[in-house]
Structures are given as structure tokens and as C-alpha cells.
Amino acid sequence: MGLRFIFMLTRNDRTVEDASKQLQTALRLGVRHIGFKDIGLPTDQLMALNAVIKAGGATSYLEVVSLDRDSEIVSARAAAEIAVDVLLGGTRVDDVLPLIAGTDIQYCPFPGRIVGHPSVLEGSIEEIVESARRPRRGRACMALTCWLTGPRKTFQLL
């Protein structure tokens, strides 16, 4: 899979209103991994963004913003309806996989324990690694991010 820079058409965990304009700039600059959230724009506009991303030769990503199970399921259904290439985030693999079964969506949930909004990955490195190693049904990878949270490092592992 390799490391991918994903240009997100978002601000404050919402897809921006001028996402279509920003998308054109990103494609013109050669960006090939472009994502958005299912919050901020109506589904029909997200479907249109997704179509332009794919027509431009890029890979589309929808990132889950949800912390609770019901909202995560809504996001997974939106990913299937919009037909994105990759669904990022969330932690409820067993709930999400049946919703994207029969699609070509690659699913990359987060390992570990996600808290707060914007989300923070909590737990020791050992706990996070153990979460990432846990057997999972179906087609799933682990999303990779690394950031600093206050004085301690917090990791998400692929």
C-alpha cells in the first residue's frame, strides 16, 4: 500500500462548502488521493465530488467522523451510497464490513481507543498495537496517522 498523502476537502471535521473549487485546484496540481467527510455537504454533492475525483484519475476517501456506533453505521452507508474508493476511520469493523460487502470499497478502520472530537487515539503503544493485530473478518486495513497530543506521542499504526 505504501504511504499516501490524502488531501482532505475539510475543515473542522466537515467537508467545506467550496469543496468543488478546491478539488479542481488539487486535481490540477496532480494530487491523486483526495478525501472528504460525510458531514458538511448533502449526499448528492458528495456524490458529484466523488465522480469528479475519479474522473480526474484520483482515489476518493471518506473519513468517518463518528464516535458512536449508530453514527458510524450512517457513515458506512454513506460511503457505500457515494461509492468512494476507501472508507477511513471508525473502529466498529464487525458492524461496517457487512454494509460495504459487495462493493469495491477498501476499509481502513482506526486501531486503539478513539475519544473526543476532534478524535484522539488513547492507550499505551502496546494496547494500540494489540488492537491492530486483533483478527478481523473481511477486507480491512489499519489507517496510519502519527501526531503529537500534548507532551505525549499518540500513534495509529498500519
Short mmCIF file of C-alpha atoms in Angstrom, two decimals:
data_model
loop_
_atom_site.label_atom_id
_atom_site.label_comp_id
_atom_site.label_asym_id
_atom_site.label_seq_id
_atom_site.Cartn_x
_atom_site.Cartn_y
_atom_site.Cartn_z
CA MET A 1 0.00 0.00 0.00
CA GLY A 2 2.76 2.49 0.88
CA LEU A 3 2.44 5.91 2.47
CA ARG A 4 -0.25 8.12 0.95
CA PHE A 5 -0.76 11.84 1.41
CA ILE A 6 -4.51 12.39 1.36
CA PHE A 7 -5.67 15.91 0.56
CA MET A 8 -8.84 16.41 2.61
CA LEU A 9 -11.54 18.79 1.39
CA THR A 10 -12.39 19.53 5.02
CA ARG A 11 -12.04 21.99 7.85
CA ASN A 12 -13.04 21.31 11.47
CA ASP A 13 -14.18 17.76 10.59
CA ARG A 14 -16.65 18.95 7.93
CA THR A 15 -16.46 18.99 4.15
CA VAL A 16 -16.00 22.63 3.13
CA GLU A 17 -18.69 24.47 1.15
CA ASP A 18 -16.28 25.29 -1.68
CA ALA A 19 -15.02 21.70 -1.94
CA SER A 20 -15.73 21.61 -5.68
CA LYS A 21 -13.47 24.61 -6.29
CA GLN A 22 -10.73 23.24 -4.01
CA LEU A 23 -10.99 19.87 -5.75
CA GLN A 24 -10.29 21.42 -9.16
CA THR A 25 -7.14 23.05 -7.77
CA ALA A 26 -5.97 19.78 -6.19
CA LEU A 27 -6.50 17.81 -9.39
CA ARG A 28 -4.77 20.47 -11.48
CA LEU A 29 -1.76 20.22 -9.13
CA GLY A 30 -1.61 16.44 -9.57
CA VAL A 31 -2.99 15.35 -6.18
CA ARG A 32 -4.10 11.71 -6.53
CA HIS A 33 -5.56 10.92 -3.08
CA ILE A 34 -8.47 13.18 -2.14
CA GLY A 35 -10.94 12.82 0.69
CA PHE A 36 -13.93 14.34 2.40
CA LYS A 37 -16.29 13.72 5.33
CA ASP A 38 -19.95 12.78 5.13
CA ILE A 39 -20.72 15.90 7.16
CA GLY A 40 -20.88 19.41 5.72
CA LEU A 41 -22.45 18.85 2.29
CA PRO A 42 -25.54 16.91 1.19
CA THR A 43 -25.04 13.40 -0.19
CA ASP A 44 -25.81 14.41 -3.77
CA GLN A 45 -22.99 16.99 -3.69
CA LEU A 46 -20.63 14.41 -2.16
CA MET A 47 -21.56 12.01 -4.96
CA ALA A 48 -20.73 14.70 -7.50
CA LEU A 49 -17.37 15.38 -5.79
CA ASN A 50 -16.61 11.67 -5.82
CA ALA A 51 -17.40 11.43 -9.54
CA VAL A 52 -15.04 14.32 -10.32
CA ILE A 53 -12.29 12.83 -8.14
CA LYS A 54 -12.50 9.53 -10.01
CA ALA A 55 -12.81 11.19 -13.44
CA GLY A 56 -9.64 13.12 -12.58
CA GLY A 57 -7.76 9.86 -12.04
CA ALA A 58 -7.57 10.20 -8.26
CA THR A 59 -8.59 7.87 -5.43
CA SER A 60 -11.51 9.00 -3.26
CA TYR A 61 -11.68 8.70 0.53
CA LEU A 62 -14.50 9.23 3.02
CA GLU A 63 -13.36 9.64 6.62
CA VAL A 64 -15.67 8.67 9.47
CA VAL A 65 -16.22 11.47 12.00
CA SER A 66 -18.49 9.44 14.29
CA LEU A 67 -17.74 8.33 17.84
CA ASP A 68 -20.88 6.27 18.43
CA ARG A 69 -21.98 3.07 16.71
CA ASP A 70 -25.13 4.45 15.06
CA SER A 71 -23.30 7.40 13.52
CA GLU A 72 -20.51 5.14 12.29
CA ILE A 73 -23.09 2.93 10.57
CA VAL A 74 -24.61 6.02 8.91
CA SER A 75 -21.13 6.97 7.64
CA ALA A 76 -20.50 3.46 6.28
CA ARG A 77 -23.85 3.51 4.46
CA ALA A 78 -22.96 6.93 3.02
CA ALA A 79 -19.61 5.55 1.79
CA ALA A 80 -21.43 2.73 0.00
CA GLU A 81 -24.04 5.09 -1.50
CA ILE A 82 -21.40 7.58 -2.64
CA ALA A 83 -19.18 4.68 -3.86
CA VAL A 84 -15.88 6.02 -2.55
CA ASP A 85 -12.72 4.02 -3.07
CA VAL A 86 -11.64 3.99 0.59
CA LEU A 87 -13.51 4.34 3.89
CA LEU A 88 -11.18 5.66 6.63
CA GLY A 89 -11.67 5.61 10.37
CA GLY A 90 -14.13 4.26 12.81
CA THR A 91 -13.48 1.25 14.98
CA ARG A 92 -16.54 -1.00 14.58
CA VAL A 93 -15.26 -3.40 11.95
CA ASP A 94 -17.87 -6.10 12.53
CA ASP A 95 -20.69 -3.56 12.06
CA VAL A 96 -19.19 -1.88 8.99
CA LEU A 97 -17.98 -4.82 6.88
CA PRO A 98 -21.50 -6.17 6.15
CA LEU A 99 -22.56 -2.68 4.99
CA ILE A 100 -19.81 -2.47 2.39
CA ALA A 101 -19.91 -6.14 1.36
CA GLY A 102 -20.35 -6.46 -2.38
CA THR A 103 -18.68 -3.09 -3.04
CA ASP A 104 -15.11 -2.33 -4.06
CA ILE A 105 -14.57 -0.10 -1.02
CA GLN A 106 -11.30 -0.61 0.82
CA TYR A 107 -11.90 -0.18 4.56
CA CYS A 108 -9.24 1.25 6.90
CA PRO A 109 -10.53 1.46 10.48
CA PHE A 110 -8.52 3.02 13.29
CA PRO A 111 -6.87 0.77 15.85
CA GLY A 112 -6.99 1.57 19.55
CA ARG A 113 -9.49 3.58 21.55
CA ILE A 114 -10.79 6.80 19.96
CA VAL A 115 -12.09 9.55 22.29
CA GLY A 116 -13.27 13.12 21.90
CA HIS A 117 -13.88 15.31 18.91
CA PRO A 118 -11.64 16.04 17.11
CA SER A 119 -10.64 12.49 17.92
CA VAL A 120 -7.61 11.43 19.92
CA LEU A 121 -6.25 7.90 19.96
CA GLU A 122 -5.69 6.80 23.55
CA GLY A 123 -3.94 3.85 25.11
CA SER A 124 -0.41 2.66 25.52
CA ILE A 125 1.58 1.77 22.43
CA GLU A 126 1.22 -1.88 23.45
CA GLU A 127 -2.60 -1.61 23.65
CA ILE A 128 -2.79 0.10 20.26
CA VAL A 129 -0.53 -2.49 18.64
CA GLU A 130 -2.62 -5.30 20.15
CA SER A 131 -5.78 -3.68 18.76
CA ALA A 132 -4.19 -3.50 15.30
CA ARG A 133 -3.16 -7.17 15.47
CA ARG A 134 -6.59 -8.44 16.50
CA PRO A 135 -8.04 -10.71 13.83
CA ARG A 136 -10.71 -9.04 11.74
CA ARG A 137 -13.22 -10.52 9.36
CA GLY A 138 -13.27 -9.47 5.72
CA ARG A 139 -11.23 -6.90 3.89
CA ALA A 140 -9.79 -4.29 6.23
CA CYS A 141 -6.51 -2.49 6.73
CA MET A 142 -5.49 -0.13 9.51
CA ALA A 143 -5.38 3.60 8.92
CA LEU A 144 -1.98 5.18 9.56
CA THR A 145 -1.54 8.52 11.23
CA CYS A 146 1.03 9.84 13.65
CA TRP A 147 0.63 13.01 15.66
CA LEU A 148 1.59 14.62 18.96
CA THR A 149 -1.01 15.13 21.65
CA GLY A 150 0.29 17.46 24.33
CA PRO A 151 3.51 16.18 25.85
CA ARG A 152 3.00 12.55 24.80
CA LYS A 153 3.09 10.85 21.44
CA THR A 154 -0.03 9.11 20.19
CA PHE A 155 0.15 6.72 17.24
CA GLN A 156 -2.15 4.97 14.84
CA LEU A 157 -0.48 2.03 13.15
CA LEU A 158 -0.92 0.43 9.74
#
